Short mmCIF file of C-alpha atoms in Angstrom, two decimals:
data_model
loop_
_atom_site.label_atom_id
_atom_site.label_comp_id
_atom_site.label_asym_id
_atom_site.label_seq_id
_atom_site.Cartn_x
_atom_site.Cartn_y
_atom_site.Cartn_z
CA MET A 1 -27.39 -2.91 -12.78
CA PRO A 2 -26.19 -6.39 -13.84
CA ASN A 3 -27.71 -9.31 -11.98
CA ILE A 4 -24.37 -10.75 -10.95
CA PHE A 5 -22.89 -12.17 -7.76
CA VAL A 6 -19.29 -13.22 -7.10
CA ALA A 7 -17.95 -16.00 -4.86
CA LEU A 8 -14.39 -16.74 -3.81
CA THR A 9 -14.17 -20.26 -2.53
CA HIS A 10 -11.57 -21.96 -0.32
CA TYR A 11 -13.08 -25.42 -0.89
CA PRO A 12 -13.09 -27.51 -3.04
CA VAL A 13 -9.84 -26.26 -4.54
CA VAL A 14 -6.65 -28.06 -5.48
CA ASN A 15 -3.08 -27.70 -4.30
CA LYS A 16 0.01 -27.82 -6.47
CA SER A 17 -0.18 -31.64 -6.68
CA GLY A 18 -3.84 -31.63 -7.67
CA ASP A 19 -5.13 -32.88 -4.29
CA ILE A 20 -8.40 -31.38 -3.09
CA ILE A 21 -7.80 -29.11 -0.12
CA THR A 22 -9.36 -26.32 1.92
CA SER A 23 -7.19 -23.22 1.60
CA ALA A 24 -6.71 -20.43 4.14
CA VAL A 25 -8.39 -17.04 3.88
CA THR A 26 -6.10 -14.27 2.58
CA ASN A 27 -6.78 -10.79 3.96
CA LEU A 28 -6.10 -8.93 0.72
CA ASP A 29 -8.46 -11.20 -1.25
CA LEU A 30 -11.30 -9.75 0.83
CA HIS A 31 -10.17 -6.18 0.23
CA ASP A 32 -9.21 -6.34 -3.43
CA ILE A 33 -12.11 -8.42 -4.69
CA SER A 34 -14.75 -6.55 -2.66
CA ARG A 35 -13.40 -3.23 -4.02
CA ALA A 36 -13.56 -4.58 -7.59
CA ALA A 37 -17.05 -6.00 -6.94
CA LYS A 38 -18.24 -2.61 -5.67
CA THR A 39 -16.64 -0.85 -8.66
CA TYR A 40 -18.49 -3.03 -11.17
CA GLY A 41 -21.87 -3.19 -9.44
CA VAL A 42 -21.70 -6.79 -8.22
CA LYS A 43 -24.53 -7.36 -5.73
CA ASN A 44 -22.76 -9.53 -3.15
CA PHE A 45 -19.29 -10.97 -2.80
CA TYR A 46 -19.43 -14.34 -1.02
CA VAL A 47 -16.37 -15.64 0.81
CA VAL A 48 -16.83 -19.39 1.06
CA THR A 49 -15.09 -21.63 3.58
CA PRO A 50 -16.36 -24.58 5.59
CA LEU A 51 -13.77 -23.95 8.34
CA LYS A 52 -15.28 -22.18 11.33
CA ASP A 53 -11.99 -20.61 12.48
CA GLN A 54 -11.46 -19.19 9.01
CA GLN A 55 -14.99 -17.82 9.00
CA VAL A 56 -14.28 -16.14 12.34
CA LEU A 57 -11.05 -14.66 10.93
CA ALA A 58 -12.84 -13.31 7.84
CA GLN A 59 -15.63 -11.85 9.97
CA ARG A 60 -13.10 -10.15 12.26
CA ILE A 61 -11.39 -8.49 9.28
CA ILE A 62 -14.71 -7.37 7.86
CA ALA A 63 -15.99 -6.09 11.22
CA HIS A 64 -12.87 -3.94 11.65
CA TRP A 65 -13.71 -2.06 8.45
CA ILE A 66 -17.49 -1.99 8.85
CA ASP A 67 -18.01 -1.37 12.57
CA GLY A 68 -14.52 -0.80 13.95
CA SER A 69 -11.98 2.00 13.68
CA GLY A 70 -11.43 1.11 10.01
CA ALA A 71 -14.92 2.38 9.19
CA VAL A 72 -14.02 5.84 10.48
CA TYR A 73 -10.54 5.79 8.95
CA ASN A 74 -11.70 4.73 5.50
CA PRO A 75 -15.43 4.90 4.71
CA ALA A 76 -14.83 3.93 1.07
CA ARG A 77 -13.31 0.66 2.23
CA ARG A 78 -16.36 0.11 4.42
CA ARG A 79 -18.65 0.35 1.39
CA ALA A 80 -16.64 -2.38 -0.34
CA LEU A 81 -16.39 -4.79 2.58
CA GLU A 82 -20.11 -4.43 3.24
CA THR A 83 -20.73 -6.42 0.06
CA ILE A 84 -19.12 -9.52 1.67
CA LYS A 85 -21.05 -12.45 3.09
CA VAL A 86 -19.11 -15.30 4.70
CA VAL A 87 -20.76 -18.69 4.13
CA ASP A 88 -20.11 -22.42 4.44
CA SER A 89 -20.54 -23.61 0.89
CA ILE A 90 -21.45 -22.74 -2.69
CA ALA A 91 -24.78 -24.50 -2.05
CA ASP A 92 -25.48 -21.88 0.63
CA VAL A 93 -24.50 -19.10 -1.79
CA VAL A 94 -26.94 -20.41 -4.37
CA GLU A 95 -29.76 -20.55 -1.80
CA ASP A 96 -28.98 -17.02 -0.62
CA ILE A 97 -29.16 -15.71 -4.18
CA ARG A 98 -32.46 -17.53 -4.71
CA ARG A 99 -33.86 -15.69 -1.68
CA ILE A 100 -32.58 -12.33 -2.95
CA ALA A 101 -33.36 -12.72 -6.66
CA ASN A 102 -36.36 -15.09 -6.44
CA GLN A 103 -34.59 -17.37 -8.88
CA TYR A 104 -31.69 -19.79 -8.77
CA PRO A 105 -28.54 -18.35 -10.35
CA LYS A 106 -26.69 -19.88 -13.24
CA THR A 107 -23.19 -20.77 -12.03
CA VAL A 108 -20.05 -19.71 -13.89
CA ALA A 109 -16.75 -21.37 -12.96
CA THR A 110 -13.39 -19.75 -13.66
CA SER A 111 -10.18 -21.60 -14.39
CA ALA A 112 -6.67 -20.95 -15.65
CA ARG A 113 -7.27 -23.89 -18.03
CA ARG A 114 -9.32 -23.85 -21.20
CA TYR A 115 -12.10 -26.47 -21.59
CA PRO A 116 -13.91 -27.50 -24.80
CA SER A 117 -17.04 -25.81 -23.42
CA SER A 118 -15.31 -22.63 -22.15
CA ILE A 119 -16.95 -19.39 -23.14
CA GLY A 120 -15.30 -16.00 -23.58
CA CYS A 121 -16.03 -12.80 -21.68
CA LYS A 122 -17.83 -11.30 -24.70
CA LYS A 123 -20.23 -14.22 -24.83
CA PHE A 124 -20.77 -13.96 -21.08
CA ARG A 125 -21.59 -10.24 -21.45
CA THR A 126 -24.46 -11.11 -23.78
CA ILE A 127 -25.64 -13.92 -21.46
CA LEU A 128 -25.80 -11.41 -18.59
CA GLU A 129 -28.20 -9.29 -20.62
CA THR A 130 -30.88 -11.94 -20.01
CA GLU A 131 -31.11 -10.43 -16.49
CA ARG A 132 -31.17 -13.87 -14.94
CA PRO A 133 -28.94 -13.99 -11.81
CA HIS A 134 -25.45 -15.37 -12.39
CA LEU A 135 -22.86 -16.46 -9.85
CA LEU A 136 -19.24 -16.05 -10.94
CA ILE A 137 -17.02 -18.39 -8.91
CA PHE A 138 -13.29 -17.99 -8.30
CA GLY A 139 -11.08 -20.58 -6.63
CA THR A 140 -8.13 -19.92 -4.34
CA ALA A 141 -4.86 -21.95 -4.19
CA TRP A 142 -4.28 -23.78 -7.52
CA GLY A 143 -7.89 -23.28 -8.56
CA LEU A 144 -11.31 -24.90 -8.39
CA ALA A 145 -11.49 -28.72 -8.28
CA GLU A 146 -12.23 -30.38 -11.63
CA ALA A 147 -15.43 -32.09 -10.48
CA PHE A 148 -16.72 -28.76 -9.23
CA ILE A 149 -15.92 -27.01 -12.51
CA SER A 150 -17.69 -29.69 -14.55
CA GLU A 151 -20.91 -29.15 -12.58
CA ALA A 152 -21.10 -25.40 -13.34
CA ASP A 153 -23.54 -24.11 -15.94
CA TYR A 154 -20.74 -22.27 -17.70
CA ILE A 155 -16.95 -22.25 -17.64
CA LEU A 156 -15.22 -18.97 -18.38
CA GLU A 157 -12.10 -19.19 -20.51
CA PRO A 158 -8.83 -18.16 -18.86
CA ILE A 159 -7.44 -14.63 -19.09
CA MET A 160 -4.59 -14.71 -21.54
CA GLY A 161 -2.39 -11.65 -21.88
CA SER A 162 -0.03 -11.14 -24.76
CA THR A 163 2.36 -13.95 -23.71
CA ASP A 164 2.07 -17.65 -22.81
CA TYR A 165 2.37 -16.85 -19.09
CA ASN A 166 -0.97 -17.39 -17.36
CA HIS A 167 -0.38 -17.22 -13.64
CA LEU A 168 -2.31 -14.17 -12.50
CA SER A 169 -3.32 -13.90 -8.86
CA VAL A 170 -6.99 -14.58 -8.20
CA ARG A 171 -7.28 -10.93 -7.12
CA THR A 172 -5.99 -9.64 -10.44
CA ALA A 173 -7.91 -12.20 -12.51
CA ALA A 174 -11.16 -11.26 -10.74
CA GLY A 175 -10.56 -7.57 -11.48
CA ILE A 176 -9.79 -8.17 -15.16
CA ILE A 177 -12.76 -10.50 -15.65
CA LEU A 178 -15.15 -8.02 -14.02
CA ASP A 179 -13.75 -5.28 -16.25
CA ARG A 180 -14.16 -7.43 -19.36
CA ILE A 181 -17.74 -8.48 -18.60
CA LEU A 182 -19.04 -5.31 -16.90
CA GLY A 183 -16.69 -2.47 -17.87
CA VAL A 184 -18.14 0.40 -19.89
CA MET B 1 6.45 -7.27 -27.82
CA PRO B 2 5.32 -3.85 -26.57
CA ASN B 3 8.06 -1.49 -25.48
CA ILE B 4 6.61 -0.95 -22.02
CA PHE B 5 7.95 -0.84 -18.49
CA VAL B 6 6.00 -0.55 -15.23
CA ALA B 7 6.97 1.15 -11.96
CA LEU B 8 5.28 1.01 -8.58
CA THR B 9 6.49 3.87 -6.45
CA HIS B 10 6.40 4.40 -2.69
CA TYR B 11 7.56 8.02 -2.99
CA PRO B 12 6.36 10.68 -3.70
CA VAL B 13 2.84 9.54 -2.82
CA VAL B 14 0.18 11.11 -0.64
CA ASN B 15 -1.60 9.90 2.47
CA LYS B 16 -5.29 10.29 3.24
CA SER B 17 -4.77 13.96 4.20
CA GLY B 18 -2.85 14.77 1.02
CA ASP B 19 0.56 15.03 2.72
CA ILE B 20 3.51 13.69 0.77
CA ILE B 21 4.83 10.51 2.37
CA THR B 22 6.98 7.46 1.70
CA SER B 23 4.79 4.36 1.99
CA ALA B 24 5.82 0.86 3.06
CA VAL B 25 6.38 -2.00 0.63
CA THR B 26 3.46 -4.48 0.48
CA ASN B 27 4.44 -8.09 -0.22
CA LEU B 28 1.45 -8.87 -2.44
CA ASP B 29 2.07 -5.79 -4.60
CA LEU B 30 5.33 -7.43 -5.71
CA HIS B 31 3.64 -10.75 -6.46
CA ASP B 32 0.45 -9.53 -8.10
CA ILE B 33 1.92 -6.79 -10.26
CA SER B 34 4.94 -8.84 -11.37
CA ARG B 35 2.59 -11.69 -12.38
CA ALA B 36 0.42 -9.25 -14.37
CA ALA B 37 3.54 -7.66 -15.91
CA LYS B 38 4.80 -11.09 -17.01
CA THR B 39 1.36 -11.98 -18.40
CA TYR B 40 1.23 -8.88 -20.58
CA GLY B 41 4.86 -8.84 -21.77
CA VAL B 42 6.06 -5.89 -19.70
CA LYS B 43 9.88 -5.77 -19.87
CA ASN B 44 10.70 -4.81 -16.28
CA PHE B 45 8.67 -4.06 -13.18
CA TYR B 46 10.45 -1.44 -11.03
CA VAL B 47 9.72 -1.24 -7.32
CA VAL B 48 10.74 2.26 -6.26
CA THR B 49 11.55 3.30 -2.71
CA PRO B 50 14.26 5.58 -1.33
CA LEU B 51 14.23 3.75 2.04
CA LYS B 52 17.12 1.33 2.35
CA ASP B 53 15.37 -0.95 4.87
CA GLN B 54 12.39 -1.24 2.53
CA GLN B 55 14.71 -2.04 -0.37
CA VAL B 56 16.26 -4.80 1.74
CA LEU B 57 12.81 -6.15 2.57
CA ALA B 58 11.76 -6.18 -1.09
CA GLN B 59 15.02 -7.86 -2.11
CA ARG B 60 14.57 -10.54 0.57
CA ILE B 61 11.08 -11.34 -0.70
CA ILE B 62 12.29 -11.49 -4.30
CA ALA B 63 15.35 -13.62 -3.41
CA HIS B 64 13.15 -16.19 -1.67
CA TRP B 65 11.27 -16.79 -4.92
CA ILE B 66 14.21 -16.48 -7.29
CA ASP B 67 17.06 -18.21 -5.45
CA GLY B 68 15.46 -19.66 -2.32
CA SER B 69 13.07 -22.52 -1.66
CA GLY B 70 10.29 -20.57 -3.37
CA ALA B 71 12.02 -21.04 -6.72
CA VAL B 72 11.78 -24.82 -6.38
CA TYR B 73 8.28 -24.73 -4.94
CA ASN B 74 6.84 -22.46 -7.64
CA PRO B 75 8.95 -21.88 -10.78
CA ALA B 76 6.13 -19.85 -12.40
CA ARG B 77 6.31 -17.36 -9.55
CA ARG B 78 10.06 -17.15 -10.06
CA ARG B 79 9.56 -16.09 -13.69
CA ALA B 80 7.31 -13.25 -12.54
CA LEU B 81 9.49 -11.97 -9.69
CA GLU B 82 12.55 -12.04 -11.96
CA THR B 83 11.05 -9.04 -13.80
CA ILE B 84 11.44 -6.89 -10.64
CA LYS B 85 14.19 -4.33 -10.12
CA VAL B 86 14.31 -2.45 -6.80
CA VAL B 87 15.54 1.13 -7.23
CA ASP B 88 15.81 4.44 -5.37
CA SER B 89 13.83 6.78 -7.58
CA ILE B 90 11.88 7.24 -10.78
CA ALA B 91 14.92 9.12 -12.12
CA ASP B 92 16.92 5.90 -11.71
CA VAL B 93 14.18 3.94 -13.50
CA VAL B 94 14.30 6.34 -16.43
CA GLU B 95 18.09 6.01 -16.67
CA ASP B 96 17.89 2.22 -16.52
CA ILE B 97 15.37 2.18 -19.36
CA ARG B 98 17.60 4.49 -21.40
CA ARG B 99 20.43 1.96 -20.99
CA ILE B 100 18.18 -0.94 -22.03
CA ALA B 101 16.23 0.74 -24.83
CA ASN B 102 18.81 3.28 -26.01
CA GLN B 103 16.20 5.97 -25.63
CA TYR B 104 14.56 7.83 -22.76
CA PRO B 105 11.02 6.56 -22.08
CA LYS B 106 7.91 8.68 -22.17
CA THR B 107 6.39 8.65 -18.67
CA VAL B 108 2.74 7.83 -18.04
CA ALA B 109 1.26 8.64 -14.63
CA THR B 110 -1.83 6.90 -13.29
CA SER B 111 -4.36 8.43 -10.93
CA ALA B 112 -7.82 7.74 -9.53
CA ARG B 113 -8.62 11.34 -10.52
CA ARG B 114 -9.37 12.63 -14.02
CA TYR B 115 -7.33 15.58 -15.34
CA PRO B 116 -8.12 17.83 -18.32
CA SER B 117 -5.18 16.23 -20.15
CA SER B 118 -5.94 12.61 -19.16
CA ILE B 119 -5.91 10.12 -22.00
CA GLY B 120 -7.85 6.86 -22.22
CA CYS B 121 -6.45 3.35 -22.53
CA LYS B 122 -7.48 3.17 -26.21
CA LYS B 123 -5.46 6.27 -27.00
CA PHE B 124 -2.52 4.87 -25.05
CA ARG B 125 -2.69 1.63 -27.06
CA THR B 126 -2.14 3.58 -30.26
CA ILE B 127 0.66 5.63 -28.68
CA LEU B 128 2.42 2.36 -27.74
CA GLU B 129 2.44 1.36 -31.40
CA THR B 130 5.13 4.00 -32.00
CA GLU B 131 7.51 1.47 -30.38
CA ARG B 132 9.11 4.20 -28.31
CA PRO B 133 9.71 3.01 -24.71
CA HIS B 134 7.01 4.01 -22.22
CA LEU B 135 7.08 3.85 -18.44
CA LEU B 136 3.70 3.33 -16.77
CA ILE B 137 3.85 4.57 -13.16
CA PHE B 138 1.57 3.50 -10.31
CA GLY B 139 1.50 5.09 -6.87
CA THR B 140 0.89 3.33 -3.57
CA ALA B 141 -1.04 4.72 -0.55
CA TRP B 142 -3.50 7.44 -1.70
CA GLY B 143 -1.74 7.79 -5.04
CA LEU B 144 1.02 9.74 -6.77
CA ALA B 145 1.75 13.30 -5.57
CA GLU B 146 0.19 16.04 -7.73
CA ALA B 147 3.50 17.71 -8.63
CA PHE B 148 4.82 14.35 -9.80
CA ILE B 149 1.75 13.67 -11.94
CA SER B 150 1.96 17.07 -13.61
CA GLU B 151 5.53 16.36 -14.76
CA ALA B 152 4.63 13.14 -16.58
CA ASP B 153 4.39 13.09 -20.37
CA TYR B 154 0.92 11.55 -20.17
CA ILE B 155 -1.71 10.99 -17.50
CA LEU B 156 -3.91 7.94 -17.86
CA GLU B 157 -7.56 8.41 -16.99
CA PRO B 158 -8.87 6.46 -13.99
CA ILE B 159 -10.50 3.05 -14.33
CA MET B 160 -14.21 3.51 -13.91
CA GLY B 161 -16.42 0.48 -13.60
CA SER B 162 -20.17 0.62 -14.00
CA THR B 163 -20.74 2.58 -10.75
CA ASP B 164 -19.41 5.80 -9.18
CA TYR B 165 -17.17 3.78 -6.83
CA ASN B 166 -13.52 4.20 -7.85
CA HIS B 167 -11.40 2.76 -5.09
CA LEU B 168 -9.65 -0.20 -6.67
CA SER B 169 -6.46 -1.50 -5.09
CA VAL B 170 -3.31 -0.58 -7.00
CA ARG B 171 -2.84 -4.31 -7.67
CA THR B 172 -6.23 -4.61 -9.34
CA ALA B 173 -5.94 -1.28 -11.18
CA ALA B 174 -2.55 -2.30 -12.58
CA GLY B 175 -3.99 -5.59 -13.85
CA ILE B 176 -7.00 -3.94 -15.50
CA ILE B 177 -4.91 -1.20 -17.13
CA LEU B 178 -2.42 -3.74 -18.52
CA ASP B 179 -5.33 -5.77 -19.88
CA ARG B 180 -6.89 -2.70 -21.48
CA ILE B 181 -3.70 -1.47 -23.12
CA LEU B 182 -2.03 -4.82 -23.95
CA GLY B 183 -4.75 -7.47 -23.86
CA VAL B 184 -5.52 -9.31 -27.09
#
């Protein structure tokens, strides 16, 4: 199994104007990305928000599918949502992974923009073979804040299709990236 | 550009018990799949439902982003949602493609189950090179009805990750399949 963890963060991300904001939790982000994470053997899927009311909302959604009537209705969904941990910050994610993996993870930022240091999914596949833990980080809203991206150990190049249109949802981008780096 | 069209159908699909049902339209299906379709050069994305009230709902969502305040707020989203056509049935989709492409499309059903005749994405890539129009069909709810699948010209094999868990959302599965068959 690959030594990989995924985080979806709601801060620090930017809005349309480039201002740093905290975005709201989207129900289907939890479902779609946890299902993709489970499909590709990701160890945990961290949902990151510093807002307590948003943490409570995320936990309520998760509890419905893990302990509530959703767990009986759809056990497969339960298995996916069980991979989720709701936390305050990426710093907390990194500490949690250190506890689990006995080593700090390398961080990998994603962006719809290409940077001089961006690496492709093929390169990232070979990096994962080192077995060191890696944390793949997705941003909500208009994406991760620049300062945050520049602090990551790696930046993953954007998913380009066969056109110049690159406005995938974070749910779809996460699925495609996991398929490219972990698909058989 | 590939000669490919995508449909998301809400009938005939099955529920958890295997009964044939008509499912409800999900807002984020329209957004996520149209954005992926636009990214990979899909010509049209058909949203198929025989229910008039659901057609009205879908059209209201689309109109908000094409003609309403959404178009000003997010022009990139407009370009994606403009690829959507809301229609009654797959038969209507096939006729529309015949009008556009001057040829009936070959139909390609998707399923989370593998069939003896299922083909892989690599094989489908080479089939697309024939330049004949192809219609890739996704089902909502618990997937396309068996009788419908058996009538398609091709069945695409399910997306398997690196585990035995195969419960991706239709939004994520559509993105991954488009990347596998059209990605560069």
